[in-house]
PDB file of C-alpha atoms in Angstrom:
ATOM      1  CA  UNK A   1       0.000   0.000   0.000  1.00 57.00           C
ATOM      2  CA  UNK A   2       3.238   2.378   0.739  1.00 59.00           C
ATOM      3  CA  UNK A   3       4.392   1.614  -2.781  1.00 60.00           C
ATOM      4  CA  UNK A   4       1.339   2.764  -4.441  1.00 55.00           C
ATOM      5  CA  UNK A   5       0.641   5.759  -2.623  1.00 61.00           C
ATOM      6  CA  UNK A   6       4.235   6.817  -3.381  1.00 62.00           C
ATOM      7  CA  UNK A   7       3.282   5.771  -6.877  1.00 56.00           C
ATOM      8  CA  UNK A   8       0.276   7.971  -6.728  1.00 54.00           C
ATOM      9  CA  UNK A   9       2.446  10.997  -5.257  1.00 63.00           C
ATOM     10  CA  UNK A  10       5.003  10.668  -7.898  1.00 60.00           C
ATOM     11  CA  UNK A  11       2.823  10.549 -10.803  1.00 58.00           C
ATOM     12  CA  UNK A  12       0.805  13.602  -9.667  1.00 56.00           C
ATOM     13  CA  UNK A  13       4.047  15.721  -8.619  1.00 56.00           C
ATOM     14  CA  UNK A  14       4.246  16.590 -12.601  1.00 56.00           C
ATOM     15  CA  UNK A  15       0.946  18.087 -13.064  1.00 54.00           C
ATOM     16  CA  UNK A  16       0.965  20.258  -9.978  1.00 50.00           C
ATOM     17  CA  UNK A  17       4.380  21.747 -11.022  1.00 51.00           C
ATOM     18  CA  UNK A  18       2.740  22.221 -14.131  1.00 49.00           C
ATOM     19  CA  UNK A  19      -0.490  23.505 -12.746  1.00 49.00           C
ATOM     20  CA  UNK A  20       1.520  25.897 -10.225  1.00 47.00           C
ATOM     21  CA  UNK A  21       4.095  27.399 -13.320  1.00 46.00           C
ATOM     22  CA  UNK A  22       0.968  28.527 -15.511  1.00 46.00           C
ATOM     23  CA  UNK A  23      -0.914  29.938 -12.843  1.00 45.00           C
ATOM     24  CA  UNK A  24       2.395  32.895 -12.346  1.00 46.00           C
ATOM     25  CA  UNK A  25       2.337  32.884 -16.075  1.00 51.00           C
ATOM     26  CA  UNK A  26      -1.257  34.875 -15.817  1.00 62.00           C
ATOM     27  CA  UNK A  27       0.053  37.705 -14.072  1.00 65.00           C
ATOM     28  CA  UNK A  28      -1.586  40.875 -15.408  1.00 78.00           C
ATOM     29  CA  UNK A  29      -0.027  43.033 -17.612  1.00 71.00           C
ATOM     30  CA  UNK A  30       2.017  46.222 -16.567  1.00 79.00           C
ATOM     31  CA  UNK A  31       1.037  49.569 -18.266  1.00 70.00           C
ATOM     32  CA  UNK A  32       3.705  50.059 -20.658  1.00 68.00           C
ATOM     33  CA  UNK A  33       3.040  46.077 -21.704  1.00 75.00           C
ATOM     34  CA  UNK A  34      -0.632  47.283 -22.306  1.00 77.00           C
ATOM     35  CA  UNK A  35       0.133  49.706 -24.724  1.00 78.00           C
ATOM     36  CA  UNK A  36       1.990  47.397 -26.854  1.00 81.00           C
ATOM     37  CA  UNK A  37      -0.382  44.577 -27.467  1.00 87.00           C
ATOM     38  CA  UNK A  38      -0.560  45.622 -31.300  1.00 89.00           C
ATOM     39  CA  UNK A  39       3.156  46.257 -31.954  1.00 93.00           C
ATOM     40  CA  UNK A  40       4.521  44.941 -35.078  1.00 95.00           C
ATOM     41  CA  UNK A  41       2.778  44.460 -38.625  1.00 97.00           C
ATOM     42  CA  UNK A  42      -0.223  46.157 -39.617  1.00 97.00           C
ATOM     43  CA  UNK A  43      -2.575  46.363 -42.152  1.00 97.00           C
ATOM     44  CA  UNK A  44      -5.987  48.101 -43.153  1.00 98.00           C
ATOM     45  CA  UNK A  45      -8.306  47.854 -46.311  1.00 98.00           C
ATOM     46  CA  UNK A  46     -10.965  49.987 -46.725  1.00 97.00           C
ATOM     47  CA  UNK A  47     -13.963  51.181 -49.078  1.00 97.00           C
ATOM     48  CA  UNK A  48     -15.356  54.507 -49.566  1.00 96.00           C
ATOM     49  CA  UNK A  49     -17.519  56.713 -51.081  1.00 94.00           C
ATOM     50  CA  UNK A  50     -16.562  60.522 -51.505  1.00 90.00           C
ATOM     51  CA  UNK A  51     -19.262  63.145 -53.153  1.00 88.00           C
ATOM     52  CA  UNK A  52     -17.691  66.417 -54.588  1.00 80.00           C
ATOM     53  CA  UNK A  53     -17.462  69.779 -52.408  1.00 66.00           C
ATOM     54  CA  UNK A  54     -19.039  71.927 -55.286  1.00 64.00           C
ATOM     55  CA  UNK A  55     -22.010  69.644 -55.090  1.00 60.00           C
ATOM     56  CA  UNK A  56     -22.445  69.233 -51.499  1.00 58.00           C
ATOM     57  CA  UNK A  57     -22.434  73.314 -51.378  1.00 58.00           C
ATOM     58  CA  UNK A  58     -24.657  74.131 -54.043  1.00 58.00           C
ATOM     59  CA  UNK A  59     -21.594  75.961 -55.750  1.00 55.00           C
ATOM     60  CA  UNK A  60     -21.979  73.294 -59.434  1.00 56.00           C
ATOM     61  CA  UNK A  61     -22.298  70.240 -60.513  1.00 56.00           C
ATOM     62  CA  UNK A  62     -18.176  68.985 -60.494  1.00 55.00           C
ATOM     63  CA  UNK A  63     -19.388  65.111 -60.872  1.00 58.00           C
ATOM     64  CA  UNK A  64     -16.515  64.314 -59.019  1.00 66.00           C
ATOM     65  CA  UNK A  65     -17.878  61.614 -57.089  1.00 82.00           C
ATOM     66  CA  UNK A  66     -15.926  58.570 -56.815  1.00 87.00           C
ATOM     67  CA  UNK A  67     -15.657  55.705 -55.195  1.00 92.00           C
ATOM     68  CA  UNK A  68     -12.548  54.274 -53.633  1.00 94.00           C
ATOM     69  CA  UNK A  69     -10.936  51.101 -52.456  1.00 97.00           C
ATOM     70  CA  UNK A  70      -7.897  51.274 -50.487  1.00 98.00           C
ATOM     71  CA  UNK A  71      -4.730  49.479 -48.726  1.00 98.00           C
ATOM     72  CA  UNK A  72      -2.319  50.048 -46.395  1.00 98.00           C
ATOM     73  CA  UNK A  73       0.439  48.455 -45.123  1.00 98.00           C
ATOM     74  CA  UNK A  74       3.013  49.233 -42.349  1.00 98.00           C
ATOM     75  CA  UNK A  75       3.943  49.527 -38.693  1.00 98.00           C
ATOM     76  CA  UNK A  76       2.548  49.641 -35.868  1.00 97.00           C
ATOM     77  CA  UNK A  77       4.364  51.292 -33.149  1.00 96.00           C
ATOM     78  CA  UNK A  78       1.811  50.751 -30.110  1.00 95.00           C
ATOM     79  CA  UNK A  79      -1.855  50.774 -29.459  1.00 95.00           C
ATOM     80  CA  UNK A  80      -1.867  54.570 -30.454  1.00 96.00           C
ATOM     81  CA  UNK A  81       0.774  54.999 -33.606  1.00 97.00           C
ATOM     82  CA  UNK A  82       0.865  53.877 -36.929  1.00 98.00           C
ATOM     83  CA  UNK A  83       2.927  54.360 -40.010  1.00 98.00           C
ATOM     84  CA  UNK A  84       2.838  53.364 -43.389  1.00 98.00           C
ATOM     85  CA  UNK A  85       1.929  52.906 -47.163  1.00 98.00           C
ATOM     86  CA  UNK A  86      -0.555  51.973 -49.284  1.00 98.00           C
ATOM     87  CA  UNK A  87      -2.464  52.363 -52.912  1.00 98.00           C
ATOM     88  CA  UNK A  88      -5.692  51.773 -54.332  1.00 97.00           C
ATOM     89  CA  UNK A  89      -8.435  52.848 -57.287  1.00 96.00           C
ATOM     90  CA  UNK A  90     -10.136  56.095 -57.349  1.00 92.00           C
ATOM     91  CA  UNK A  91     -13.010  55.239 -59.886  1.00 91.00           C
ATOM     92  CA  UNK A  92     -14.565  58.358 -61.392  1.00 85.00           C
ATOM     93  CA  UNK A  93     -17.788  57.215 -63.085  1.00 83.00           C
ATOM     94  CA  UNK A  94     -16.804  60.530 -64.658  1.00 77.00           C
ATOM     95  CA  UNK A  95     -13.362  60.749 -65.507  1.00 75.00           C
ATOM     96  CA  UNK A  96     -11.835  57.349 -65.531  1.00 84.00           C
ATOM     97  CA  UNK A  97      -9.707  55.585 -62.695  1.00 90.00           C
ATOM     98  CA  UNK A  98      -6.942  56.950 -60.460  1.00 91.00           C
ATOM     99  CA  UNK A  99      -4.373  55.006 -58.421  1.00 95.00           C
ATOM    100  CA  UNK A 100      -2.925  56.726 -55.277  1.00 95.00           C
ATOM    101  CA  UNK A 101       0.832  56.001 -54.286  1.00 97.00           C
ATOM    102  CA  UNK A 102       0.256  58.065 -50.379  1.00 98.00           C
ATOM    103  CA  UNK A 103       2.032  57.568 -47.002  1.00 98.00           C
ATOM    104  CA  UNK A 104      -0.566  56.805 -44.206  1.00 98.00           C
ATOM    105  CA  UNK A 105       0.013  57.984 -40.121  1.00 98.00           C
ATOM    106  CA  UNK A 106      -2.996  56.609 -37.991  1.00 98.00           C
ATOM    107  CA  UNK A 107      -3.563  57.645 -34.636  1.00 98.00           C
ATOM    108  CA  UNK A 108      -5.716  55.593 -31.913  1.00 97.00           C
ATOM    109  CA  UNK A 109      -6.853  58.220 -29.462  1.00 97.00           C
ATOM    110  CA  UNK A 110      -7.856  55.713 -26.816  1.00 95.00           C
ATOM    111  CA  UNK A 111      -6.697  51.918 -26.194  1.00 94.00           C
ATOM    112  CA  UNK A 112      -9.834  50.817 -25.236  1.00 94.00           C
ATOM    113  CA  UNK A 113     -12.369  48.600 -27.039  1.00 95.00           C
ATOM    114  CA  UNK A 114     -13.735  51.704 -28.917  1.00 97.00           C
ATOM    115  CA  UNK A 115     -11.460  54.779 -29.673  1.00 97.00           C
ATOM    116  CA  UNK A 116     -11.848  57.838 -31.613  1.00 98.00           C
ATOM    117  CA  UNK A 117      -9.376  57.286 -34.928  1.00 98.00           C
ATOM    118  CA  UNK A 118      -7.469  59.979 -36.829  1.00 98.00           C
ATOM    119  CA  UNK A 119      -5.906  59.056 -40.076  1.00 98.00           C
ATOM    120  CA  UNK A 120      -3.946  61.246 -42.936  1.00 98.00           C
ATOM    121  CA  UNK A 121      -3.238  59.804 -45.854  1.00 98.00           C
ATOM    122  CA  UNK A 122      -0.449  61.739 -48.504  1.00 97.00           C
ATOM    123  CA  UNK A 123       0.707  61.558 -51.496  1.00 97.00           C
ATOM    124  CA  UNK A 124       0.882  61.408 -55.391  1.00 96.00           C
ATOM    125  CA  UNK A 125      -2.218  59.605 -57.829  1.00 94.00           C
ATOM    126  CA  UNK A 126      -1.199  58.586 -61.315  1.00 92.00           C
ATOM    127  CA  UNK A 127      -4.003  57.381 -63.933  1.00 87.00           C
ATOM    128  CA  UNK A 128      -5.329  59.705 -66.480  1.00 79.00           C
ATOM    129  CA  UNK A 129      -5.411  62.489 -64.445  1.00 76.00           C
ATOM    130  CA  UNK A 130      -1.914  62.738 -62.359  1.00 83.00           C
ATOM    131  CA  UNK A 131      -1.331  65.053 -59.241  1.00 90.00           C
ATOM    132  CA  UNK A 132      -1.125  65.412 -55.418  1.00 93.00           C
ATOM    133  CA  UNK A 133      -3.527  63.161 -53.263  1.00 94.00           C
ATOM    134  CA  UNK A 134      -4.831  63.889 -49.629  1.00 95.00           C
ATOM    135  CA  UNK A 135      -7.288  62.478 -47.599  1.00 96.00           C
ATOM    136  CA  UNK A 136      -7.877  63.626 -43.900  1.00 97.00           C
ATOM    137  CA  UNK A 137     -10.445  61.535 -41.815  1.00 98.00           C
ATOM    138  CA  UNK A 138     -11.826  60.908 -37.937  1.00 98.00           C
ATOM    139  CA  UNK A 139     -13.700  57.963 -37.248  1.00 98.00           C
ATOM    140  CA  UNK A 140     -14.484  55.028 -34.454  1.00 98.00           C
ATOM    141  CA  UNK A 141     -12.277  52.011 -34.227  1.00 98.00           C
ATOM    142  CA  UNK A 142     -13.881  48.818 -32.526  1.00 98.00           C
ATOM    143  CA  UNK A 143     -11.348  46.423 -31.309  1.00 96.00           C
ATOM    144  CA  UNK A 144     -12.068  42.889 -32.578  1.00 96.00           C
ATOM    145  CA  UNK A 145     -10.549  39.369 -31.885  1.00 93.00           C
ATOM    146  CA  UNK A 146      -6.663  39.366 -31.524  1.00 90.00           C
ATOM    147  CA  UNK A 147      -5.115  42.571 -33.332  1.00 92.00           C
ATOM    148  CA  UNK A 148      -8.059  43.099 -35.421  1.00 96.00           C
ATOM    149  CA  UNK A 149     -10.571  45.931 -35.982  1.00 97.00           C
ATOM    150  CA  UNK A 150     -13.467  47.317 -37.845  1.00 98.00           C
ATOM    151  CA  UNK A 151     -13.709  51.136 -38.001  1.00 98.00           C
ATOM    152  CA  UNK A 152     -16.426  53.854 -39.780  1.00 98.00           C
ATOM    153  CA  UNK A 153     -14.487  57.488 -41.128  1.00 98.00           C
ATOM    154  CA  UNK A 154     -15.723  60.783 -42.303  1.00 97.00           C
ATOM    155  CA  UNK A 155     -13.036  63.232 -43.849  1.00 96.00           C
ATOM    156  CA  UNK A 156     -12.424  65.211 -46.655  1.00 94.00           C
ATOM    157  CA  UNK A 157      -9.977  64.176 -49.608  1.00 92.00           C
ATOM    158  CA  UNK A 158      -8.451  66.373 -52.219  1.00 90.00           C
ATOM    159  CA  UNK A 159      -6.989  64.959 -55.698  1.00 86.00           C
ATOM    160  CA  UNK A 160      -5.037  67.690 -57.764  1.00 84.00           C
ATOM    161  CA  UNK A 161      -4.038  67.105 -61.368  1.00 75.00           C
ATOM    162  CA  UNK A 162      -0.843  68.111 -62.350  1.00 70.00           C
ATOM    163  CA  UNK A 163      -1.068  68.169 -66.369  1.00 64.00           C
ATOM    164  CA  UNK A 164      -3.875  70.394 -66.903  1.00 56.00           C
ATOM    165  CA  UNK A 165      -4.909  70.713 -70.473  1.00 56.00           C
ATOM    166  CA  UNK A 166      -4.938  74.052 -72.538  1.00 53.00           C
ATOM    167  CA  UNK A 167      -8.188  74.178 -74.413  1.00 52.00           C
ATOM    168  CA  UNK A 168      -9.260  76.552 -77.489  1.00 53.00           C
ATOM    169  CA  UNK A 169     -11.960  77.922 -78.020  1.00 58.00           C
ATOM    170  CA  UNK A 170     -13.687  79.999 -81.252  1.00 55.00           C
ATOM    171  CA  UNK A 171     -14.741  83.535 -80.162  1.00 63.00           C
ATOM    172  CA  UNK A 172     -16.126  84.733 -83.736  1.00 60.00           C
ATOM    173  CA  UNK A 173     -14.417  86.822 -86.067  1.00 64.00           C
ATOM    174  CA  UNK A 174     -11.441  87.679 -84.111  1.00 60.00           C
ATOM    175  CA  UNK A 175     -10.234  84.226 -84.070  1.00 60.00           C
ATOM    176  CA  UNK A 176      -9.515  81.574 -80.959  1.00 58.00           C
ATOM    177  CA  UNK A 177      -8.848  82.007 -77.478  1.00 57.00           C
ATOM    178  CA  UNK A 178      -7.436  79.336 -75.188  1.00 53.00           C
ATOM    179  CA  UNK A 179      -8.299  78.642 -71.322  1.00 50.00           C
ATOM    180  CA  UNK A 180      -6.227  76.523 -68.946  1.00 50.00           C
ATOM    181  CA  UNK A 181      -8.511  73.646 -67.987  1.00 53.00           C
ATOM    182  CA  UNK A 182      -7.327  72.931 -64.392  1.00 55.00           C
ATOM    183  CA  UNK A 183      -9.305  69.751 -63.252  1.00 59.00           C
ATOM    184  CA  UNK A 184      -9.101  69.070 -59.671  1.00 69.00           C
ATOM    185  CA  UNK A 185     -11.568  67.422 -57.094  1.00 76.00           C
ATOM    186  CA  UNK A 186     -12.222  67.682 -53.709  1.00 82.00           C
ATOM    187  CA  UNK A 187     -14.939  65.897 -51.655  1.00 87.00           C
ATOM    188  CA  UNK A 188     -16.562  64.838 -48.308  1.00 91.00           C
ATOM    189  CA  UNK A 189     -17.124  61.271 -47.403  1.00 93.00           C
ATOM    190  CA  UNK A 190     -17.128  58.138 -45.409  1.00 96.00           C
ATOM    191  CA  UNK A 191     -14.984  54.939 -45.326  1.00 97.00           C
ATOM    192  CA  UNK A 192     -15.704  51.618 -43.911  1.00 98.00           C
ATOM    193  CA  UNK A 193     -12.225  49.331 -43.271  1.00 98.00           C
ATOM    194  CA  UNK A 194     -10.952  46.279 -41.203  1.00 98.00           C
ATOM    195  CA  UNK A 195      -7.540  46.307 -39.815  1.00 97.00           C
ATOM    196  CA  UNK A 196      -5.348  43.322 -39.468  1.00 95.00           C
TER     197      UNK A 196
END
């Protein structure tokens, strides 16, 4: 009977040990481990809709609204800084389809569940029109599973071309004149994205 309940002891000495090691390995975390729980890779994809600033203030009808599917790629610092790149399609039903080449910082306000989000996006679009590219936004993250998110922007964006076209025109008898036609856009909108 001694051998067995030395048996018994021995062969449930393991799994306490084991039982005792993971419980210290649940210790909460501190508050600078907290705000690092997204460090490393991140990534977002998102789809918009942006209606022209002319139209949404009466001024004329631009017909610059587009709709836009995005990607970015980068860093991420901690729960509150991010920095990257991305690109995408601006489709004009309009004037054709753009493809942005822009830098992207994002800033979590919060590291909570829900945060307030600001992101700036910068750079250069190519396409048939070709020019500077800007996009400003403030929206609501919700945190998801693991480093994941789903998040709802509104922002303005501004797309500049940089070739603008000289056009003539016939002004009777005294012959042709020509005007610079400067295309540009800019627009209000919303974006819906997931992060990864």
């Amino acid at each position: 009977m001694k051998k067995l309940i030395i048996l018994l002891i021995a062969a449930l000495l393991p799994i306490v040990a084991t039982a005792a090691d993971t419980v210290s390995d649940n210790s909460p975390l501190t508050k600078k481990e907290q705000r690092r729980t997204l460090r490393g890779y991140k990534g977002f994809v998102e789809l918009g809709s942006i209606m022209d600033h002319a139209t949404v203030f009466g001024w004329e009808d631009q017909r610059g609204h587009h709709f836009d599917l995005l990607t970015s790629h980068g860093y991420q610092f901690n729960n509150f800084f991010y920095l990257g790149g991305g690109t995408g399609v601006l489709a004009y039903p309009q004037y054709g389809v753009l493809m942005p080449l822009f830098g992207n910082i994002r800033i979590n306000v919060l590291n909570n569940r829900i945060s307030p989000v600001i992101d700036l996006k910068g750079g250069y679009s190519v396409g048939r029109f070709y020019g500077g590219f800007w996009s400003i936004d403030i929206g609501v993250r919700v945190k998801l599973k693991g480093k994941k998110a789903m998040y709802a922007t509104i922002g303005t964006m501004f797309q500049n071309d940089a070739n603008p076209t000289v056009n003539w025109i016939d002004i009777g008898p005294s012959g042709y004149s020509n005007y610079l036609d400067d295309w540009s856009n800019a627009g209000f909108g919303i974006r819906f994205g997931y992060e990864f």
